[in-house]
Amino acid sequence: MSQLELKQNKQGTTLNLTISGSIDEDADFAHVDLNEVELMIVNLNGLKGLNSCGIREWIRWTQKFPDTLKVAFLNCPKIAIEQMNMVEGFLPKNGIVKSFYIPYYCEECDSVTNYLQEVKQGVEVDAPEEIQCENCKQTAEIDVIEAKYFKFLK
Ligand SMILES: [Zn+2]
């Protein structure tokens, strides 16, 4: 497990938070400065791990969010999307996902290519069934059950 790293950059009432490494029992979000923040943009591109203790810490933190706080998540990896789908409250009340990764599997070279899917307000996500494998350039097929994986969008 790699160490959790939180990078904060506040601009006016917007806080940009970059989360990288693993969220586990040592995760400490207390020093994220939400004072006067109206919008928090959370970039999960570098999120590498998430265990059950980490999920508990995460939910403890998000439950303290003020009602006025809006949260937008960018570049959510599969491990975060799975929790949003399974664990009530993992995606905070005023939270939306702006972009997330969909894994595509290539049989040719047995590798996974992650495709970044943008989410536009009011537009249904229409992920491609196939994309080009980034490794061997053959066809990679979507490796999730869309009805399940996209549940968090509802
Ligand atoms: Zn391939």
XYZ file of C-alpha atoms and ligand atoms in Angstrom:
155
model
C 0.000 0.000 0.000
C 1.351 3.394 -0.895
C 1.053 6.315 1.482
C -1.977 8.546 1.184
C -1.194 11.989 -0.128
C -3.606 14.921 -0.101
C -2.790 18.053 -2.064
C -4.949 21.108 -1.513
C -5.212 24.204 -3.631
C -7.801 26.780 -2.646
C -8.983 29.423 -5.059
C -11.682 31.635 -3.619
C -14.526 29.358 -2.556
C -13.258 26.416 -4.618
C -10.944 23.819 -3.156
C -9.046 21.502 -5.476
C -8.087 18.333 -3.665
C -5.837 15.733 -5.262
C -5.870 12.358 -3.566
C -3.175 9.822 -4.322
C -1.959 6.601 -2.767
C -4.106 4.368 -0.600
C -6.988 5.189 1.692
C -6.694 2.901 4.717
C -7.045 3.020 8.517
C -4.380 5.748 8.702
C -6.267 8.046 6.349
C -6.661 11.435 7.976
C -8.800 13.976 6.199
C -9.051 16.325 9.199
C -6.585 18.834 7.772
C -8.534 19.314 4.542
C -9.537 22.934 4.939
C -13.232 23.255 4.051
C -13.598 26.658 5.672
C -15.706 28.877 3.374
C -15.445 26.313 0.585
C -18.562 26.024 -1.606
C -17.194 23.637 -4.208
C -14.597 20.947 -3.658
C -13.150 19.319 -6.763
C -11.628 15.963 -5.876
C -9.200 14.386 -8.323
C -8.887 10.640 -7.713
C -6.545 9.898 -10.592
C -3.783 8.711 -8.265
C -5.953 6.621 -5.963
C -4.271 3.224 -5.764
C -5.964 1.416 -2.923
C -8.969 1.485 -0.679
C -9.653 -0.950 2.144
C -12.631 -1.354 4.451
C -11.088 0.754 7.243
C -10.304 3.433 4.684
C -13.889 3.393 3.478
C -15.051 3.913 7.075
C -12.681 6.891 7.514
C -13.863 8.310 4.204
C -17.534 8.118 5.153
C -16.841 9.598 8.599
C -15.258 12.525 6.812
C -17.934 13.045 4.144
C -20.718 12.873 6.732
C -19.271 16.017 8.318
C -19.549 17.991 5.094
C -21.780 21.049 5.439
C -25.042 20.813 3.479
C -23.966 23.761 1.338
C -20.817 22.029 0.093
C -20.891 20.717 -3.455
C -18.376 18.032 -4.366
C -17.275 17.051 -7.870
C -15.125 13.977 -8.470
C -12.735 13.702 -11.382
C -10.925 10.689 -12.845
C -12.508 8.136 -10.523
C -10.791 4.750 -10.824
C -12.730 1.482 -10.749
C -12.016 0.927 -7.032
C -13.835 4.174 -6.185
C -16.741 3.556 -8.563
C -17.317 0.110 -7.052
C -17.649 1.658 -3.585
C -19.967 4.379 -4.841
C -22.173 1.616 -6.222
C -22.066 -0.605 -3.150
C -21.631 1.594 -0.099
C -24.355 4.033 0.829
C -22.801 7.426 1.531
C -19.486 6.782 -0.177
C -20.568 9.308 -2.765
C -21.536 12.277 -0.585
C -25.049 13.714 -0.723
C -24.083 16.739 -2.798
C -21.468 14.831 -4.738
C -21.356 14.262 -8.475
C -18.942 12.388 -10.681
C -17.589 14.406 -13.603
C -15.356 11.716 -15.053
C -14.496 8.102 -14.315
C -12.534 5.194 -15.704
C -14.047 2.191 -17.427
C -11.806 -0.857 -17.800
C -11.573 -2.582 -21.188
C -10.073 -6.029 -21.478
C -7.943 -7.210 -24.383
C -7.905 -10.976 -24.932
C -5.089 -10.666 -27.405
C -2.481 -9.560 -24.880
C -4.369 -10.112 -21.599
C -4.221 -6.483 -20.518
C -6.634 -3.818 -19.350
C -6.960 -0.380 -20.902
C -8.710 2.256 -18.832
C -10.962 4.606 -20.732
C -11.837 7.975 -19.244
C -15.557 8.609 -19.541
C -16.836 12.156 -19.102
C -20.209 12.684 -17.469
C -22.283 15.568 -18.748
C -25.243 16.818 -16.791
C -28.476 15.572 -18.324
C -26.751 13.421 -20.933
C -26.863 9.666 -20.571
C -23.460 7.997 -20.478
C -22.930 6.069 -23.668
C -19.698 4.142 -23.279
C -18.209 2.413 -26.323
C -18.452 -1.399 -26.339
C -14.928 -1.658 -27.721
C -11.841 0.514 -27.786
C -8.300 0.000 -29.027
C -5.993 -1.771 -26.598
C -3.280 0.679 -25.548
C -0.772 -2.159 -25.397
C -1.174 -4.156 -28.636
C -3.635 -1.950 -30.563
C -6.100 -4.817 -30.996
C -9.684 -4.605 -29.829
C -10.404 -4.371 -26.119
C -13.914 -5.013 -24.870
C -15.729 -3.312 -22.044
C -14.974 -5.286 -18.870
C -17.843 -4.255 -16.618
C -21.550 -4.880 -16.586
C -22.826 -1.461 -17.526
C -26.109 -1.667 -15.620
C -24.134 -2.380 -12.436
C -21.100 -0.198 -13.017
C -23.134 2.862 -13.979
C -25.531 2.513 -11.068
C -23.960 5.449 -9.190
C -25.034 7.782 -12.011
C -28.695 7.328 -11.150
Zn -3.979 -5.918 -26.266
